[in-house]
Amino acid sequence: MKAMLALLAGMALLIVILLLSNRSLQHDLNNAVQQHDALTVQLHQRDQLITELNQQMQQRADAELALRQDLSTAAQVMQSREQERQRSLHDNPQSRQWADAELPADVSRLHDRPAFSSASDYLHWLSGGQFLPGSVQPSAH
């Protein structure tokens, strides 16, 4: 009988140990599932971010291509206009004479600017008040 009781006590102790072990393993499994879920969410977010960045990169590449095409078109238009201007100067002696003539002194002076080392130097130069000479005839206003 004592052997039976000892066997039963041993079995009860073994059941308690197994239950505690099962509880610990269940806890570990729950933690692993939570980590798996968290990593799955992070992986999904990373994939979304990669997709968004790829879309942005494609949009920028498309925008760059459009800008390059616009630049090429503008260069072609500018070249065409320059050729037309050169042709006009070559074909029309009056246009050539007008283009070769010097600008009036007052107009030339508007193009003269000293070298500036800072923005404040430029502002100081602007406030210096280099006025154009008055016209000979008063305005009708």
PDB file of N, CA and C in Angstrom, residues 1 7 26 33 39 49 63 67-69 79 87 100 121 133 135 137:
ATOM      1  N   MET A   1       0.795  -1.161   0.000  1.00  0.00           N
ATOM      2  CA  MET A   1       0.000   0.000   0.000  1.00  0.00           C
ATOM      3  C   MET A   1       0.866   1.265   0.000  1.00  0.00           C
ATOM      4  N   LEU A   7       3.915   5.636  -5.309  1.00  0.00           N
ATOM      5  CA  LEU A   7       3.779   5.686  -6.760  1.00  0.00           C
ATOM      6  C   LEU A   7       2.784   6.773  -7.167  1.00  0.00           C
ATOM      7  N   GLN A  26       3.865  26.947 -23.059  1.00  0.00           N
ATOM      8  CA  GLN A  26       2.763  27.709 -23.651  1.00  0.00           C
ATOM      9  C   GLN A  26       3.101  29.204 -23.647  1.00  0.00           C
ATOM     10  N   VAL A  33       4.881  33.611 -30.908  1.00  0.00           N
ATOM     11  CA  VAL A  33       3.821  34.019 -31.835  1.00  0.00           C
ATOM     12  C   VAL A  33       3.742  35.542 -31.897  1.00  0.00           C
ATOM     13  N   LEU A  39       7.204  40.854 -36.187  1.00  0.00           N
ATOM     14  CA  LEU A  39       8.147  40.832 -37.304  1.00  0.00           C
ATOM     15  C   LEU A  39       7.419  40.820 -38.644  1.00  0.00           C
ATOM     16  N   LEU A  49       7.193  50.506 -47.563  1.00  0.00           N
ATOM     17  CA  LEU A  49       8.141  51.611 -47.695  1.00  0.00           C
ATOM     18  C   LEU A  49       8.989  51.442 -48.955  1.00  0.00           C
ATOM     19  N   ALA A  63      10.069  62.642 -64.054  1.00  0.00           N
ATOM     20  CA  ALA A  63      10.161  64.108 -64.023  1.00  0.00           C
ATOM     21  C   ALA A  63      11.497  64.571 -64.599  1.00  0.00           C
ATOM     22  N   LEU A  67      12.050  66.934 -67.780  1.00  0.00           N
ATOM     23  CA  LEU A  67      12.867  68.154 -67.723  1.00  0.00           C
ATOM     24  C   LEU A  67      13.971  68.124 -68.777  1.00  0.00           C
ATOM     25  N   ARG A  68      14.573  66.960 -68.944  1.00  0.00           N
ATOM     26  CA  ARG A  68      15.625  66.852 -69.963  1.00  0.00           C
ATOM     27  C   ARG A  68      15.050  67.081 -71.365  1.00  0.00           C
ATOM     28  N   GLN A  69      13.850  66.547 -71.603  1.00  0.00           N
ATOM     29  CA  GLN A  69      13.211  66.766 -72.898  1.00  0.00           C
ATOM     30  C   GLN A  69      12.865  68.244 -73.084  1.00  0.00           C
ATOM     31  N   GLN A  79      18.465  77.603 -80.447  1.00  0.00           N
ATOM     32  CA  GLN A  79      19.349  77.495 -81.600  1.00  0.00           C
ATOM     33  C   GLN A  79      18.646  77.977 -82.870  1.00  0.00           C
ATOM     34  N   ARG A  87      20.632  84.941 -89.589  1.00  0.00           N
ATOM     35  CA  ARG A  87      20.181  85.062 -90.969  1.00  0.00           C
ATOM     36  C   ARG A  87      19.642  86.474 -91.226  1.00  0.00           C
ATOM     37  N   ASP A 100      25.131  96.359 -84.769  1.00  0.00           N
ATOM     38  CA  ASP A 100      26.538  96.695 -84.553  1.00  0.00           C
ATOM     39  C   ASP A 100      26.723  98.047 -83.876  1.00  0.00           C
ATOM     40  N   ASP A 121      26.614  94.716 -49.782  1.00  0.00           N
ATOM     41  CA  ASP A 121      27.285  95.614 -50.733  1.00  0.00           C
ATOM     42  C   ASP A 121      26.359  95.944 -51.898  1.00  0.00           C
ATOM     43  N   PRO A 133      19.345 110.795 -66.307  1.00  0.00           N
ATOM     44  CA  PRO A 133      19.085 112.225 -66.524  1.00  0.00           C
ATOM     45  C   PRO A 133      17.637 112.431 -66.935  1.00  0.00           C
ATOM     46  N   SER A 135      14.332 113.885 -68.844  1.00  0.00           N
ATOM     47  CA  SER A 135      14.072 114.086 -70.273  1.00  0.00           C
ATOM     48  C   SER A 135      13.998 115.584 -70.564  1.00  0.00           C
ATOM     49  N   GLN A 137      11.821 117.010 -72.554  1.00  0.00           N
ATOM     50  CA  GLN A 137      10.431 117.450 -72.616  1.00  0.00           C
ATOM     51  C   GLN A 137       9.673 116.915 -71.401  1.00  0.00           C
TER      52      GLN A 137
END
